[in-house]
Amino acid sequence: MGAPKQKWTAEEESALKAGVRKHGAGKWRTILKDPEFSGTLCLRSNVDLKVKRRYRIAPTSAFQKGKSSNISIYEGRQREPSGSVVDDLTPLLRSQVDVELARMRNMTAQEAAAAAAQAVTEAEAAMAQAEEAAKEAEAAEADAEAAQAFAEAAMLTIKNRKTADLVISL
């Protein structure tokens, strides 16, 4: 369904962040149409932007360069709608992250390999979840567009009936 998924480049990520700063989150089509970002984000859809922003798939810019990030752990996460199934993932506090990093520094090579294998498994699961969310978002967007078209057609029909009633009554 849709085009094959492509990895986000650092340039695309920075264009997305700049677009969100300029236009605000949720203005995905506006960001895509903006000449400042359209050249960089031409291969991305508004759903791609939304999913990337929401789930922070593979955040590369701050963490690969070893810089500390001012990004909150909760930034970009949406509240789960009521009635949805909540999985076993819980957000980590900054202190928990610091403890985990300290533990990693003192690992043996075997422990590090096991932790890396587990991290890869968790990352693959998160990517699969993000892809599923992207599919759901695309389906919801298609449903919304269909509902919009139906509403416009219904309003046009009502308007035409009122016009016809006025002509008949004259």
PDB file of C-alpha atoms in Angstrom:
ATOM      1  CA  MET A   1       0.000   0.000   0.000  1.00  0.00           C
ATOM      2  CA  GLY A   2       1.616   3.252  -1.083  1.00  0.00           C
ATOM      3  CA  ALA A   3       5.189   3.881  -2.067  1.00  0.00           C
ATOM      4  CA  PRO A   4       8.005   1.876  -0.482  1.00  0.00           C
ATOM      5  CA  LYS A   5       9.355   3.408   2.697  1.00  0.00           C
ATOM      6  CA  GLN A   6      12.585   5.355   2.332  1.00  0.00           C
ATOM      7  CA  LYS A   7      15.004   6.337   5.069  1.00  0.00           C
ATOM      8  CA  TRP A   8      14.831   9.951   6.186  1.00  0.00           C
ATOM      9  CA  THR A   9      17.937  11.997   5.453  1.00  0.00           C
ATOM     10  CA  ALA A  10      19.297  14.526   7.928  1.00  0.00           C
ATOM     11  CA  GLU A  11      18.406  17.264   5.432  1.00  0.00           C
ATOM     12  CA  GLU A  12      14.781  16.091   5.305  1.00  0.00           C
ATOM     13  CA  GLU A  13      14.587  15.920   9.096  1.00  0.00           C
ATOM     14  CA  SER A  14      15.949  19.435   9.486  1.00  0.00           C
ATOM     15  CA  ALA A  15      13.532  20.715   6.816  1.00  0.00           C
ATOM     16  CA  LEU A  16      10.642  19.074   8.684  1.00  0.00           C
ATOM     17  CA  LYS A  17      11.721  20.631  11.992  1.00  0.00           C
ATOM     18  CA  ALA A  18      12.112  24.050  10.372  1.00  0.00           C
ATOM     19  CA  GLY A  19       8.716  23.677   8.704  1.00  0.00           C
ATOM     20  CA  VAL A  20       7.065  22.810  12.016  1.00  0.00           C
ATOM     21  CA  ARG A  21       8.731  25.823  13.646  1.00  0.00           C
ATOM     22  CA  LYS A  22       7.553  28.078  10.821  1.00  0.00           C
ATOM     23  CA  HIS A  23       4.010  26.768  10.216  1.00  0.00           C
ATOM     24  CA  GLY A  24       3.245  24.678  13.308  1.00  0.00           C
ATOM     25  CA  ALA A  25       2.558  20.992  13.849  1.00  0.00           C
ATOM     26  CA  GLY A  26      -0.419  19.736  11.883  1.00  0.00           C
ATOM     27  CA  LYS A  27       0.145  22.042   8.892  1.00  0.00           C
ATOM     28  CA  TRP A  28       1.706  19.269   6.828  1.00  0.00           C
ATOM     29  CA  ARG A  29       0.338  20.292   3.423  1.00  0.00           C
ATOM     30  CA  THR A  30       1.380  23.896   4.042  1.00  0.00           C
ATOM     31  CA  ILE A  31       4.909  22.735   4.875  1.00  0.00           C
ATOM     32  CA  LEU A  32       5.008  20.612   1.704  1.00  0.00           C
ATOM     33  CA  LYS A  33       3.800  23.527  -0.450  1.00  0.00           C
ATOM     34  CA  ASP A  34       6.230  26.043   1.079  1.00  0.00           C
ATOM     35  CA  PRO A  35       8.957  26.716  -1.540  1.00  0.00           C
ATOM     36  CA  GLU A  36      11.554  26.764   1.234  1.00  0.00           C
ATOM     37  CA  PHE A  37      10.892  23.083   2.059  1.00  0.00           C
ATOM     38  CA  SER A  38       9.212  21.645  -1.054  1.00  0.00           C
ATOM     39  CA  GLY A  39      12.497  20.880  -2.797  1.00  0.00           C
ATOM     40  CA  THR A  40      13.803  18.868   0.138  1.00  0.00           C
ATOM     41  CA  LEU A  41      10.533  17.160   1.071  1.00  0.00           C
ATOM     42  CA  CYS A  42       9.274  16.510  -2.486  1.00  0.00           C
ATOM     43  CA  LEU A  43       9.402  12.715  -2.028  1.00  0.00           C
ATOM     44  CA  ARG A  44       7.360  12.824   1.208  1.00  0.00           C
ATOM     45  CA  SER A  45       3.597  12.929   1.729  1.00  0.00           C
ATOM     46  CA  ASN A  46       1.770  14.812   4.437  1.00  0.00           C
ATOM     47  CA  VAL A  47       1.212  11.474   6.193  1.00  0.00           C
ATOM     48  CA  ASP A  48       4.969  10.809   6.139  1.00  0.00           C
ATOM     49  CA  LEU A  49       5.563  14.164   7.830  1.00  0.00           C
ATOM     50  CA  LYS A  50       2.881  13.524  10.428  1.00  0.00           C
ATOM     51  CA  VAL A  51       4.179  10.054  11.287  1.00  0.00           C
ATOM     52  CA  LYS A  52       7.804  11.209  11.418  1.00  0.00           C
ATOM     53  CA  ARG A  53       6.900  14.072  13.729  1.00  0.00           C
ATOM     54  CA  ARG A  54       4.648  11.965  15.952  1.00  0.00           C
ATOM     55  CA  TYR A  55       6.811   8.888  16.424  1.00  0.00           C
ATOM     56  CA  ARG A  56      10.263  10.380  15.923  1.00  0.00           C
ATOM     57  CA  ILE A  57      11.321   7.439  13.795  1.00  0.00           C
ATOM     58  CA  ALA A  58      15.106   7.022  13.933  1.00  0.00           C
ATOM     59  CA  PRO A  59      16.031  10.427  15.364  1.00  0.00           C
ATOM     60  CA  THR A  60      19.457  10.910  13.838  1.00  0.00           C
ATOM     61  CA  SER A  61      20.504  14.512  14.098  1.00  0.00           C
ATOM     62  CA  ALA A  62      21.240  15.033  17.807  1.00  0.00           C
ATOM     63  CA  PHE A  63      22.054  11.525  18.958  1.00  0.00           C
ATOM     64  CA  GLN A  64      24.455  10.393  16.244  1.00  0.00           C
ATOM     65  CA  LYS A  65      26.707  13.384  16.704  1.00  0.00           C
ATOM     66  CA  GLY A  66      26.976  12.793  20.458  1.00  0.00           C
ATOM     67  CA  LYS A  67      25.401  16.110  21.353  1.00  0.00           C
ATOM     68  CA  SER A  68      23.051  16.394  24.264  1.00  0.00           C
ATOM     69  CA  SER A  69      19.533  17.081  23.202  1.00  0.00           C
ATOM     70  CA  ASN A  70      17.050  19.524  24.640  1.00  0.00           C
ATOM     71  CA  ILE A  71      14.215  17.416  23.271  1.00  0.00           C
ATOM     72  CA  SER A  72      11.876  16.227  25.973  1.00  0.00           C
ATOM     73  CA  ILE A  73      11.310  12.496  26.101  1.00  0.00           C
ATOM     74  CA  TYR A  74       7.586  13.135  25.791  1.00  0.00           C
ATOM     75  CA  GLU A  75       7.833  15.586  22.850  1.00  0.00           C
ATOM     76  CA  GLY A  76       6.021  14.483  19.729  1.00  0.00           C
ATOM     77  CA  ARG A  77       3.989  11.788  21.459  1.00  0.00           C
ATOM     78  CA  GLN A  78       0.252  11.892  21.158  1.00  0.00           C
ATOM     79  CA  ARG A  79      -2.070  10.871  23.944  1.00  0.00           C
ATOM     80  CA  GLU A  80      -3.589   7.452  23.328  1.00  0.00           C
ATOM     81  CA  PRO A  81      -7.269   7.711  22.440  1.00  0.00           C
ATOM     82  CA  SER A  82      -9.569   6.272  25.082  1.00  0.00           C
ATOM     83  CA  GLY A  83     -10.529   2.692  24.423  1.00  0.00           C
ATOM     84  CA  SER A  84      -7.331   1.839  22.576  1.00  0.00           C
ATOM     85  CA  VAL A  85      -5.093  -0.947  23.726  1.00  0.00           C
ATOM     86  CA  VAL A  86      -2.068   0.330  25.615  1.00  0.00           C
ATOM     87  CA  ASP A  87       0.998  -1.845  25.177  1.00  0.00           C
ATOM     88  CA  ASP A  88       3.639  -2.601  27.764  1.00  0.00           C
ATOM     89  CA  LEU A  89       5.894   0.320  26.815  1.00  0.00           C
ATOM     90  CA  THR A  90       6.182   2.991  29.476  1.00  0.00           C
ATOM     91  CA  PRO A  91       8.004   6.282  29.051  1.00  0.00           C
ATOM     92  CA  LEU A  92      11.326   6.545  30.871  1.00  0.00           C
ATOM     93  CA  LEU A  93      12.193   9.356  33.223  1.00  0.00           C
ATOM     94  CA  ARG A  94      15.426  11.263  32.721  1.00  0.00           C
ATOM     95  CA  SER A  95      16.873   9.681  35.906  1.00  0.00           C
ATOM     96  CA  GLN A  96      16.069   6.187  34.606  1.00  0.00           C
ATOM     97  CA  VAL A  97      17.850   6.971  31.351  1.00  0.00           C
ATOM     98  CA  ASP A  98      20.907   8.208  33.269  1.00  0.00           C
ATOM     99  CA  VAL A  99      21.015   5.008  35.365  1.00  0.00           C
ATOM    100  CA  GLU A 100      20.745   2.892  32.215  1.00  0.00           C
ATOM    101  CA  LEU A 101      23.593   4.820  30.555  1.00  0.00           C
ATOM    102  CA  ALA A 102      25.802   4.354  33.618  1.00  0.00           C
ATOM    103  CA  ARG A 103      25.088   0.607  33.536  1.00  0.00           C
ATOM    104  CA  MET A 104      26.003   0.479  29.829  1.00  0.00           C
ATOM    105  CA  ARG A 105      29.379   2.082  30.440  1.00  0.00           C
ATOM    106  CA  ASN A 106      30.365  -0.815  32.727  1.00  0.00           C
ATOM    107  CA  MET A 107      29.215  -3.671  30.449  1.00  0.00           C
ATOM    108  CA  THR A 108      31.391  -6.474  29.176  1.00  0.00           C
ATOM    109  CA  ALA A 109      31.552  -7.160  25.443  1.00  0.00           C
ATOM    110  CA  GLN A 110      29.116 -10.078  25.758  1.00  0.00           C
ATOM    111  CA  GLU A 111      26.638  -8.015  27.776  1.00  0.00           C
ATOM    112  CA  ALA A 112      26.915  -5.199  25.237  1.00  0.00           C
ATOM    113  CA  ALA A 113      26.258  -7.612  22.358  1.00  0.00           C
ATOM    114  CA  ALA A 114      23.192  -9.005  24.119  1.00  0.00           C
ATOM    115  CA  ALA A 115      21.921  -5.488  24.863  1.00  0.00           C
ATOM    116  CA  ALA A 116      22.512  -4.472  21.239  1.00  0.00           C
ATOM    117  CA  ALA A 117      20.568  -7.496  19.979  1.00  0.00           C
ATOM    118  CA  GLN A 118      17.694  -6.638  22.303  1.00  0.00           C
ATOM    119  CA  ALA A 119      17.790  -2.993  21.172  1.00  0.00           C
ATOM    120  CA  VAL A 120      17.635  -4.074  17.522  1.00  0.00           C
ATOM    121  CA  THR A 121      14.626  -6.277  18.278  1.00  0.00           C
ATOM    122  CA  GLU A 122      12.874  -3.426  20.090  1.00  0.00           C
ATOM    123  CA  ALA A 123      13.698  -1.006  17.268  1.00  0.00           C
ATOM    124  CA  GLU A 124      12.286  -3.396  14.660  1.00  0.00           C
ATOM    125  CA  ALA A 125       9.104  -3.744  16.713  1.00  0.00           C
ATOM    126  CA  ALA A 126       8.835   0.041  17.012  1.00  0.00           C
ATOM    127  CA  MET A 127       9.350   0.440  13.263  1.00  0.00           C
ATOM    128  CA  ALA A 128       6.650  -2.135  12.546  1.00  0.00           C
ATOM    129  CA  GLN A 129       4.329  -0.296  14.926  1.00  0.00           C
ATOM    130  CA  ALA A 130       5.125   3.016  13.232  1.00  0.00           C
ATOM    131  CA  GLU A 131       4.483   1.532   9.783  1.00  0.00           C
ATOM    132  CA  GLU A 132       1.134   0.190  11.011  1.00  0.00           C
ATOM    133  CA  ALA A 133       0.302   3.628  12.417  1.00  0.00           C
ATOM    134  CA  ALA A 134       1.219   5.180   9.066  1.00  0.00           C
ATOM    135  CA  LYS A 135      -1.129   2.778   7.277  1.00  0.00           C
ATOM    136  CA  GLU A 136      -3.893   3.614   9.760  1.00  0.00           C
ATOM    137  CA  ALA A 137      -3.254   7.325   9.267  1.00  0.00           C
ATOM    138  CA  GLU A 138      -3.418   6.955   5.484  1.00  0.00           C
ATOM    139  CA  ALA A 139      -6.682   5.024   5.783  1.00  0.00           C
ATOM    140  CA  ALA A 140      -8.121   7.623   8.169  1.00  0.00           C
ATOM    141  CA  GLU A 141      -7.098  10.412   5.814  1.00  0.00           C
ATOM    142  CA  ALA A 142      -8.760   8.630   2.886  1.00  0.00           C
ATOM    143  CA  ASP A 143     -11.922   8.145   4.975  1.00  0.00           C
ATOM    144  CA  ALA A 144     -11.909  11.815   5.948  1.00  0.00           C
ATOM    145  CA  GLU A 145     -11.499  12.898   2.323  1.00  0.00           C
ATOM    146  CA  ALA A 146     -14.369  10.608   1.283  1.00  0.00           C
ATOM    147  CA  ALA A 147     -16.560  12.008   4.067  1.00  0.00           C
ATOM    148  CA  GLN A 148     -15.669  15.549   2.982  1.00  0.00           C
ATOM    149  CA  ALA A 149     -16.603  14.772  -0.631  1.00  0.00           C
ATOM    150  CA  PHE A 150     -19.880  13.193   0.507  1.00  0.00           C
ATOM    151  CA  ALA A 151     -20.705  16.212   2.685  1.00  0.00           C
ATOM    152  CA  GLU A 152     -19.989  18.603  -0.193  1.00  0.00           C
ATOM    153  CA  ALA A 153     -22.178  16.543  -2.545  1.00  0.00           C
ATOM    154  CA  ALA A 154     -24.969  16.445   0.037  1.00  0.00           C
ATOM    155  CA  MET A 155     -24.808  20.221   0.533  1.00  0.00           C
ATOM    156  CA  LEU A 156     -24.911  20.751  -3.238  1.00  0.00           C
ATOM    157  CA  THR A 157     -27.944  18.462  -3.515  1.00  0.00           C
ATOM    158  CA  ILE A 158     -29.745  20.328  -0.721  1.00  0.00           C
ATOM    159  CA  LYS A 159     -28.913  23.661  -2.330  1.00  0.00           C
ATOM    160  CA  ASN A 160     -30.209  22.460  -5.719  1.00  0.00           C
ATOM    161  CA  ARG A 161     -33.443  21.171  -4.136  1.00  0.00           C
ATOM    162  CA  LYS A 162     -34.070  24.521  -2.443  1.00  0.00           C
ATOM    163  CA  THR A 163     -33.473  26.310  -5.747  1.00  0.00           C
ATOM    164  CA  ALA A 164     -35.838  23.906  -7.539  1.00  0.00           C
ATOM    165  CA  ASP A 165     -38.520  24.406  -4.842  1.00  0.00           C
ATOM    166  CA  LEU A 166     -38.276  28.183  -5.260  1.00  0.00           C
ATOM    167  CA  VAL A 167     -38.652  27.908  -9.044  1.00  0.00           C
ATOM    168  CA  ILE A 168     -41.669  25.582  -8.719  1.00  0.00           C
ATOM    169  CA  SER A 169     -43.416  27.838  -6.181  1.00  0.00           C
ATOM    170  CA  LEU A 170     -43.123  30.861  -8.494  1.00  0.00           C
TER     171      LEU A 170
END
